[in-house]
XYZ file of C-alpha atoms in Angstrom:
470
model
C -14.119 -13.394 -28.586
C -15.424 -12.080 -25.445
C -13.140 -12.415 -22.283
C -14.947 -12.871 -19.036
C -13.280 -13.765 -15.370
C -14.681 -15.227 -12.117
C -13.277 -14.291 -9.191
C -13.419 -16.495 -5.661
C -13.466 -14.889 -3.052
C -15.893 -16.406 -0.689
C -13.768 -18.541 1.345
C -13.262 -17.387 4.838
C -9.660 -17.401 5.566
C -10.024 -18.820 9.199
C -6.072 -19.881 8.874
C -5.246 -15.830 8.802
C -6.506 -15.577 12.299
C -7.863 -11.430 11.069
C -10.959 -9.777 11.757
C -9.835 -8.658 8.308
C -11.597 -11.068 5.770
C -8.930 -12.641 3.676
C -8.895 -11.043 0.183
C -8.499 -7.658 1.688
C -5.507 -8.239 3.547
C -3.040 -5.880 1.930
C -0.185 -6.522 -0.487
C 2.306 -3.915 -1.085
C -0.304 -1.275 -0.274
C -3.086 -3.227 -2.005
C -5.795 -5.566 -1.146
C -4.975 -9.152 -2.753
C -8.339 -9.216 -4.767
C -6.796 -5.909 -6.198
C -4.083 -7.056 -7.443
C -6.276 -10.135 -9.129
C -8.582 -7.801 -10.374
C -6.099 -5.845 -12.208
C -4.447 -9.035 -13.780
C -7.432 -9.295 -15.507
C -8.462 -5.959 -16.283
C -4.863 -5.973 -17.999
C -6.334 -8.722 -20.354
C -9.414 -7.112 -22.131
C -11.695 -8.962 -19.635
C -15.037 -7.653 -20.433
C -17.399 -8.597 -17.236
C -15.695 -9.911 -13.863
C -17.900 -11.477 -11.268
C -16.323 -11.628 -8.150
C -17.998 -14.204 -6.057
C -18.675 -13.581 -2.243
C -19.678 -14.808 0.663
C -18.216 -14.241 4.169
C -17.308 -10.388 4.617
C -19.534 -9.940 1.259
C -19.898 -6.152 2.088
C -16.629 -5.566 2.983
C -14.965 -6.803 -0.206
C -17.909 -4.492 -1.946
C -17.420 -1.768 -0.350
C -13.726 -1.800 -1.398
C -14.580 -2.811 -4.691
C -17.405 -0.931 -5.536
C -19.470 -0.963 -9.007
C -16.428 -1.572 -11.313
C -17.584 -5.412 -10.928
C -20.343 -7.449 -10.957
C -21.480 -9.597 -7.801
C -22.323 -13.077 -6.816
C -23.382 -14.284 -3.515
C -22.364 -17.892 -2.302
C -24.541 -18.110 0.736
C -23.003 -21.775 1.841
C -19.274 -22.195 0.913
C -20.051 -26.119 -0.727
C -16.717 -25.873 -2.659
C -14.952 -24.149 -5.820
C -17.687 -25.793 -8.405
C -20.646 -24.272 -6.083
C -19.030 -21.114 -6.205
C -18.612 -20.606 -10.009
C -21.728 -21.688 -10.891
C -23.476 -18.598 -8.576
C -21.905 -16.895 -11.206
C -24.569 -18.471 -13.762
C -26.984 -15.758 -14.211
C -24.551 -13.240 -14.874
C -22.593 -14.792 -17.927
C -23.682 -18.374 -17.550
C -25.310 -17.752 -21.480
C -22.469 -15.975 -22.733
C -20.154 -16.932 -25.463
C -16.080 -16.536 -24.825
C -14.038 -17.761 -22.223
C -14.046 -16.965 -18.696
C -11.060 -16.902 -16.223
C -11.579 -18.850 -13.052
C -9.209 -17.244 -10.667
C -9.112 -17.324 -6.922
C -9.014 -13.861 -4.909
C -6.207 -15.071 -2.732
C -3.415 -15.218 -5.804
C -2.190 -11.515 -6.104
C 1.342 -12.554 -7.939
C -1.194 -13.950 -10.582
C -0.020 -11.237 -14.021
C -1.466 -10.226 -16.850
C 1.320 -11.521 -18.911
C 0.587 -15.420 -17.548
C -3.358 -14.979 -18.625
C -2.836 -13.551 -21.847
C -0.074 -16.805 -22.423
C -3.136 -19.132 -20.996
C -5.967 -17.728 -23.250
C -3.820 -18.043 -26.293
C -2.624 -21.485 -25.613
C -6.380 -22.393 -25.074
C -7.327 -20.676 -28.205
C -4.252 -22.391 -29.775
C -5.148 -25.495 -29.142
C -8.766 -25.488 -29.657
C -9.741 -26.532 -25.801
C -12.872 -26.465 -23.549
C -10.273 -26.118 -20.379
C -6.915 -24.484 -20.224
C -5.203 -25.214 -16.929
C -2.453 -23.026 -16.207
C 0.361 -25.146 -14.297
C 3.498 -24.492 -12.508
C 6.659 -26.609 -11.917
C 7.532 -26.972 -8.412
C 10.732 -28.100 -7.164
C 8.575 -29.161 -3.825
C 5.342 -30.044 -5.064
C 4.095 -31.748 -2.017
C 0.785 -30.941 -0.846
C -0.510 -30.335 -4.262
C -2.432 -31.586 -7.075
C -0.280 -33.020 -10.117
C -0.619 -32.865 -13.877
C -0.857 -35.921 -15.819
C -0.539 -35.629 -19.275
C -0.906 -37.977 -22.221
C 1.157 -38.501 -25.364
C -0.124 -35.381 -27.152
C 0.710 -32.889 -24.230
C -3.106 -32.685 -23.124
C -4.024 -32.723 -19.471
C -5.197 -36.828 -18.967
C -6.329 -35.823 -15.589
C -4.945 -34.460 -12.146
C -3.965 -36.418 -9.599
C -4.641 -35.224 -5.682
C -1.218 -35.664 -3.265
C -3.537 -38.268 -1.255
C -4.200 -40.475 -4.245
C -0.660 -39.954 -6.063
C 1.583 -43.565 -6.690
C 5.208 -42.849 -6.455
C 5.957 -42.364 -10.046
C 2.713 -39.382 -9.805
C 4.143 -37.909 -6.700
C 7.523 -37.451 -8.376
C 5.761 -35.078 -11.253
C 6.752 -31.576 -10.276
C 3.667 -30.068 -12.758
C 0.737 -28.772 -10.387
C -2.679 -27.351 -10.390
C -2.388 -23.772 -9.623
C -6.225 -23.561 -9.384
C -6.735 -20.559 -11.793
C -8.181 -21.817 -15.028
C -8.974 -20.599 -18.924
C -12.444 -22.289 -19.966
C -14.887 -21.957 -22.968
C -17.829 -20.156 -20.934
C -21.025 -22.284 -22.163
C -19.100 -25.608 -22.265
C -18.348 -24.530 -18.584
C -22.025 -24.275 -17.023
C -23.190 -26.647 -19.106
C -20.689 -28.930 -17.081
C -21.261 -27.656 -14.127
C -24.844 -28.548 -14.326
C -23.364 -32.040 -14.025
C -20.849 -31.517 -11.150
C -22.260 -33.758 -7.842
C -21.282 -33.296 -4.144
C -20.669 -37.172 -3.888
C -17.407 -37.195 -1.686
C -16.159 -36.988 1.833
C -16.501 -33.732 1.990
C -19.973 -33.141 0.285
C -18.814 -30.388 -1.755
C -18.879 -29.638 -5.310
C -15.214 -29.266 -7.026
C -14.712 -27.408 -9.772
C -11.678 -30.166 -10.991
C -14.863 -32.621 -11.687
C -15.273 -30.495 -14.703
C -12.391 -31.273 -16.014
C -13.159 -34.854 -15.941
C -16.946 -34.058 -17.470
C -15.258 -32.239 -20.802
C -12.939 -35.035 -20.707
C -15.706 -37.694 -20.784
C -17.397 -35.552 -23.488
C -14.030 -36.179 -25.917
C -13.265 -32.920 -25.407
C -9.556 -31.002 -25.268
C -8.089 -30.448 -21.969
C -4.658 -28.087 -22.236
C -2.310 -26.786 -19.715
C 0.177 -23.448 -19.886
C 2.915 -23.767 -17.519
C 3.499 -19.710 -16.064
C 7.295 -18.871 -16.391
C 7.284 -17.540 -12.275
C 6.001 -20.526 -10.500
C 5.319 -17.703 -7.710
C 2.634 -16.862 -9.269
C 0.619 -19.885 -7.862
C 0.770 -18.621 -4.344
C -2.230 -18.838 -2.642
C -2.310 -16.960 0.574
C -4.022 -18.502 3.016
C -2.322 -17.597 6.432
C 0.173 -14.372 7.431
C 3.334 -16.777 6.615
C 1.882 -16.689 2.433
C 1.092 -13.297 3.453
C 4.370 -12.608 4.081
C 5.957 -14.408 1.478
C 3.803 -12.772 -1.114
C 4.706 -9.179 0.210
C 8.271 -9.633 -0.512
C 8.034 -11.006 -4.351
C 5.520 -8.785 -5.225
C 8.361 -6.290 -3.425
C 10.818 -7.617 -5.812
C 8.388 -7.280 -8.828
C 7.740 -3.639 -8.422
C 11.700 -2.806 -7.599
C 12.540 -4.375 -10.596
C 10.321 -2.602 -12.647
C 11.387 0.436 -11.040
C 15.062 -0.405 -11.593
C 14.427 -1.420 -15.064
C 12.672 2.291 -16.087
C 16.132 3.425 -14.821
C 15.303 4.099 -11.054
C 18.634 3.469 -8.476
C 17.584 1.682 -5.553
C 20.442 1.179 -3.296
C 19.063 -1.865 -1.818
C 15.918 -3.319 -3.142
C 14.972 -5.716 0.174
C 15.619 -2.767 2.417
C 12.890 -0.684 0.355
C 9.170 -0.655 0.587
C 7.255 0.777 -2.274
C 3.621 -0.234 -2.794
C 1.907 -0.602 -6.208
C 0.389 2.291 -6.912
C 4.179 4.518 -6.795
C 5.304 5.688 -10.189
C 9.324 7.430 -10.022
C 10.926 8.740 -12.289
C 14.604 7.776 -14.171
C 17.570 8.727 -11.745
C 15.927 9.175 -8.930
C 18.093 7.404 -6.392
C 16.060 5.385 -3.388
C 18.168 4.772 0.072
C 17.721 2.138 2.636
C 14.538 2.292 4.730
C 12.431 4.374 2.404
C 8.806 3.876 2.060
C 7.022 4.954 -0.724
C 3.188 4.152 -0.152
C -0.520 5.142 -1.820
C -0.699 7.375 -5.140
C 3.329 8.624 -4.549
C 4.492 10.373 -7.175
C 8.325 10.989 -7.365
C 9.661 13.015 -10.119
C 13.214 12.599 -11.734
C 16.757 13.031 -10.827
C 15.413 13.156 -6.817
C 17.410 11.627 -3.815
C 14.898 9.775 -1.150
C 16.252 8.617 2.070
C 17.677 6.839 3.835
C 14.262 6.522 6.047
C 12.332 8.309 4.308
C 8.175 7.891 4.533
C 5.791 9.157 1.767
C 2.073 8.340 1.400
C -0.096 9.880 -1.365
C 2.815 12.727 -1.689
C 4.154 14.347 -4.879
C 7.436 15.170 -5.360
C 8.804 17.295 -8.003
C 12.435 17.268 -10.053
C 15.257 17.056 -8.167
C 14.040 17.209 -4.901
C 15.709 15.702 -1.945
C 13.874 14.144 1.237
C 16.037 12.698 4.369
C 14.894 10.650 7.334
C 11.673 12.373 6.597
C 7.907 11.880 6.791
C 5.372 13.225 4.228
C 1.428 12.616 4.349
C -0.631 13.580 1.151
C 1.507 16.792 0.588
C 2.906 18.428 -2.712
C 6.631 19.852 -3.213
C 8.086 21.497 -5.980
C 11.216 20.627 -7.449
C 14.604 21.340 -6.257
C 13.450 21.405 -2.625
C 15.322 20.085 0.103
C 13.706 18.188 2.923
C 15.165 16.941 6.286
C 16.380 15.600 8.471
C 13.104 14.990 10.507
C 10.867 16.854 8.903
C 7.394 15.908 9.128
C 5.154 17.328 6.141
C 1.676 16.704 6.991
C -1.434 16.964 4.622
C -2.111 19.925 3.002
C 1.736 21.329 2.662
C 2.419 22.601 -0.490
C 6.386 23.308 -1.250
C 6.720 25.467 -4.084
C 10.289 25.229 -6.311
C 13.761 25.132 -4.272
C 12.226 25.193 -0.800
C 14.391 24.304 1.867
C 12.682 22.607 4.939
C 15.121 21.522 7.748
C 15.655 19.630 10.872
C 12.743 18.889 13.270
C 10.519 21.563 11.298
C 6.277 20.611 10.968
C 4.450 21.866 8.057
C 0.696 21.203 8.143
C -2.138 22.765 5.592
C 0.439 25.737 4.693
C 2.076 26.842 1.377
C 5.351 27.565 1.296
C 7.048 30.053 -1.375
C 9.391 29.709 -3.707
C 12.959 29.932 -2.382
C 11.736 30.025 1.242
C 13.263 28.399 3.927
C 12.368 26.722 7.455
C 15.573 25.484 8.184
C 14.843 23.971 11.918
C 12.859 23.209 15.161
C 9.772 25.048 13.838
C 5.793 24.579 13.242
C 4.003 26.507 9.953
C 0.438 25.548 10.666
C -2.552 26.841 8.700
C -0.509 29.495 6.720
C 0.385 30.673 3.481
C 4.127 31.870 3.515
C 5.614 33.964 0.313
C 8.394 33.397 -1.524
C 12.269 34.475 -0.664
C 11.059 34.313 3.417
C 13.472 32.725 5.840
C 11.701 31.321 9.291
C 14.261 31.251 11.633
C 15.048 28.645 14.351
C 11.921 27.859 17.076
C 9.243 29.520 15.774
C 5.441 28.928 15.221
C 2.307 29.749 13.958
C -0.160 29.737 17.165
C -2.963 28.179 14.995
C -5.560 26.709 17.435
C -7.420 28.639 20.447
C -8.811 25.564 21.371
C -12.081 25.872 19.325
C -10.804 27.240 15.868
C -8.222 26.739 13.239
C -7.059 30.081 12.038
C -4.860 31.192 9.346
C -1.349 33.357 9.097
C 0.005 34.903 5.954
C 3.587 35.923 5.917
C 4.586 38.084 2.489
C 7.590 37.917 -0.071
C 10.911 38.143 1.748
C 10.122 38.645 5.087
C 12.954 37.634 7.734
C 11.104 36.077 10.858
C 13.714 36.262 13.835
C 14.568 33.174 16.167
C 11.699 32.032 18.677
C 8.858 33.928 17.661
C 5.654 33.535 18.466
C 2.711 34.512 15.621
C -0.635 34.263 17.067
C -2.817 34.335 14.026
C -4.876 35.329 12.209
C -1.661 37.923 11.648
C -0.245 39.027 8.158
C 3.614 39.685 7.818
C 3.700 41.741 4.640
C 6.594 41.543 2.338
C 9.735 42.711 2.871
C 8.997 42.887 7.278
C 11.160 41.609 9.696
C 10.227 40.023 12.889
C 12.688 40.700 15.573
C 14.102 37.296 17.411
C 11.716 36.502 20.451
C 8.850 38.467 19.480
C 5.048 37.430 20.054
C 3.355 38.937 17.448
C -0.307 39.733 17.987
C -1.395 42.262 15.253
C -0.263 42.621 11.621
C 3.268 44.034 10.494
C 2.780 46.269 7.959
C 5.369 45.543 4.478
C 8.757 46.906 5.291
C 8.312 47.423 9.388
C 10.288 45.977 11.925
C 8.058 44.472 14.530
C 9.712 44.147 17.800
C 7.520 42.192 20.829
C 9.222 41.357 23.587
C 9.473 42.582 27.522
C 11.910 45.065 27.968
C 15.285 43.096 29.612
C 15.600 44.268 33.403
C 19.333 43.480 35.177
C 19.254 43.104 38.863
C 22.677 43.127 39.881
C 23.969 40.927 42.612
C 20.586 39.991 42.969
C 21.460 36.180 42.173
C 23.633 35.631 45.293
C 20.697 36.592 47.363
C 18.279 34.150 46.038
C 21.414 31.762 46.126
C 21.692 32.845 49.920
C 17.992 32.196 50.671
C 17.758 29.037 49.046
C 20.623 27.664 51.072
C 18.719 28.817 54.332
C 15.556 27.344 53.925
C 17.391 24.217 53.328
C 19.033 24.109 56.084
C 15.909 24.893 58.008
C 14.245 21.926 56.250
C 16.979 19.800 57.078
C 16.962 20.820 60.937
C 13.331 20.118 61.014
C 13.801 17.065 59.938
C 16.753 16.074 62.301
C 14.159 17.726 65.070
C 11.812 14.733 64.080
């Protein structure tokens, strides 16, 4: 049976106050219609049509061709907006998902539970359901005798006995595709609002004797719709929770889940151990057996086996395992750490590859360079990569010792085995094996400091006199 979805996601989402249209606002890294798009994807579904309307080229652009498109000019309600989906797979046998754009807990696992119950029970509509333990505000389920969905009542029109049933609409639905248009067709805008509601279907199949089920999902969260930045919010930390537990279930430690960030696209491996404030954001990649944090920030980084990172910061950068990161280190894109590198306090690596073994233990910058392996970079120096106009590049060779405070002014090469003398400013390549020495020879005046004490104190005093003078 072919498995189709409609996604809405043409409402405009005035209640998020954003420039941002709604269904892109992010979710742990993701935009909501994402995360919607991927619970189906998870089930087999064969076409998706995501229907849009305001920021229509936004949500394409972010979505690209992996779906198929419908355009609902004027937002006259949820029936309007499925049936722009019509010439797509209005003709096409299956079922089709109806699920809003705005639900990103919405899992795979509750849609493959609502198709089979629909299939189950031989249904033209499967609503899936959750049971509230506030269900104010929304629409309740009333069943009959045989479990089947009589009809759903709105809050407004509820009698006591209805408002007391904690079974509501969640708004995402399972329905057989052709018995769905063919309702649709039938749908009329005759109500306050003078819109077209997709629930009037429900009551058309009904009318037509035909089944009407409902699958209750096991996380009522899942019905969240967002619809302002408190949902927002709210929907950021359980999807949180979702991805630490799976985490923590494929045998990752993290310390304390609600003190950790980690978006959806982050796979880790088993005992690595996360630490308070750590954010792990984008395509990360974290290897096993690693230590991250406290306060440490990755995004689109890949860390090898039994690497460590502390109070660090790491932007699209690649490191080996057994290296040691931090504190304050700030890797920016383009570092590449090869095995058991050691990177240290207050040290910035951009677009440079660093050795194996090699170590930049503090307060330095390795900027556009390519650095061997076995080479220690000693305290306060940099690569001088920029005139102002051009990016150029320094290599430094296999073992080389680079002294305190120097300066290398590329493009220079360091060959292997050279040692740069502490304070040097090194203009012009150091041969493998050399000592390059580049510093002003040291001059002592002595006694000399008393007499610049001597003349500082008298043109004080000549200052202050003027003054009194005044």
């Amino acid at each position: 049976m072919t498995r189709m979805a409609v996604i809405l996601a043409a409402g405009q989402g005035k209640r998020m106050k954003s420039k941002l249209y709604k269904v892109l606002h992010p979710v742990c890294g993701k935009p909501m219609v994402e995360h919607v798009l991927d619970a189906v994807r998870g089930i087999g579904c064969e076409r998706a049509v995501v229907v849009v309307g305001h920021g229509a080229e936004a949500v394409q652009r972010t979505l690209g061709d992996s779906v198929e498109y419908a355009l609902q000019q004027q937002q006259l309600g949820t029936g309007h907006a499925v049936l722009q989906a019509a010439p797509a797979i209005g003709d096409s046998d299956g079922v089709t998902i109806v699920v809003c754009g705005d639900t990103p807990l919405v899992s795979s696992e509750t849609l493959e539970a609502l198709i089979a119950l629909h299939a189950a029970e031989g249904a033209a509509a499967t609503i899936l359901t959750a049971e509230l333990e506030q269900p104010a505000g929304y629409g309740r389920i009333v069943r009959g005798e045989d479990g089947s969905v009589h009809r759903i009542v709105e809050q407004k029109d509820c009698t006591p006995e209805q408002a007391a049933i904690r079974e509501i609409n969640t708004g995402t639905y399972c329905f057989d595709n052709l018995k769905l248009f063919e309702a649709l067709a039938s749908v009329t805008n005759e109500n306050a609002q003078g819109e077209y509601y997709l629930t009037d279907v429900i009551g058309i199949l009904q009318a037509r004797g035909e089944r009407i089920s409902a699958s209750v999902a096991a996380d009522p969260a899942e019905s969240i719709g967002v619809n302002d930045r408190i949902a927002l919010s709210e929907a950021e930390r359980l999807m949180r929770e979702r991805i630490a537990r799976r985490h923590m279930t494929n045998g990752v430690t993290i310390v304390d889940p609600a003190g950790t960030y980690i978006e959806a696209g982050v796979t880790i491996g088993a005992d690595t151990v996360l630490y308070p404030g750590t954010f792990l954001r984008g395509g990360t990649v974290i290897g096993e057996d690693c230590v991250i944090g406290p306060s440490a920030d990755l995004t689109d980084t890949t860390v090898g086996d039994g690497t460590t990172i502390r109070q660090s910061v790491a932007e699209s950068a690649e490191l080996g395992a057994g290296c040691a990161v931090g504190p304050f280190a700030y890797l920016r894109p383009g570092t590449k750490l090869a095995d058991k590198v050691k990177i240290g306090d207050f040290v910035e690596i951009k677009n440079a590859e660093i050795g194996a073994g090699s170590k930049v233990p503090h307060l330095s910058y390795v900027g556009d360079a390519v650095v061997g392996s076995g080479t220690n970079i000693g305290c306060g120096t940099i690569t001088a990569n920029y005139d102002g106009y051009n990016k150029s590049k320094t290599v430094i060779g296999d073992d080389a010792f680079i002294g305190s405070n120097s300066n290398l002014i590329a493009t220079v090469t360091i060959g292997d085995g050279a040692y740069v003398v502490a304070g040097s400013t090194v203009t012009n390549d150091v041969p493998g094996g050399s000592v390059a020495l580049a510093r002003a020879r040291q001059v002592n005046k002595e006694g000399y400091a008393d007499k610049l004490r001597a003349r500082a104190k008298s043109k004080k005093e000549a200052a202050a006199k003027r003054k009194d003078g005044e």
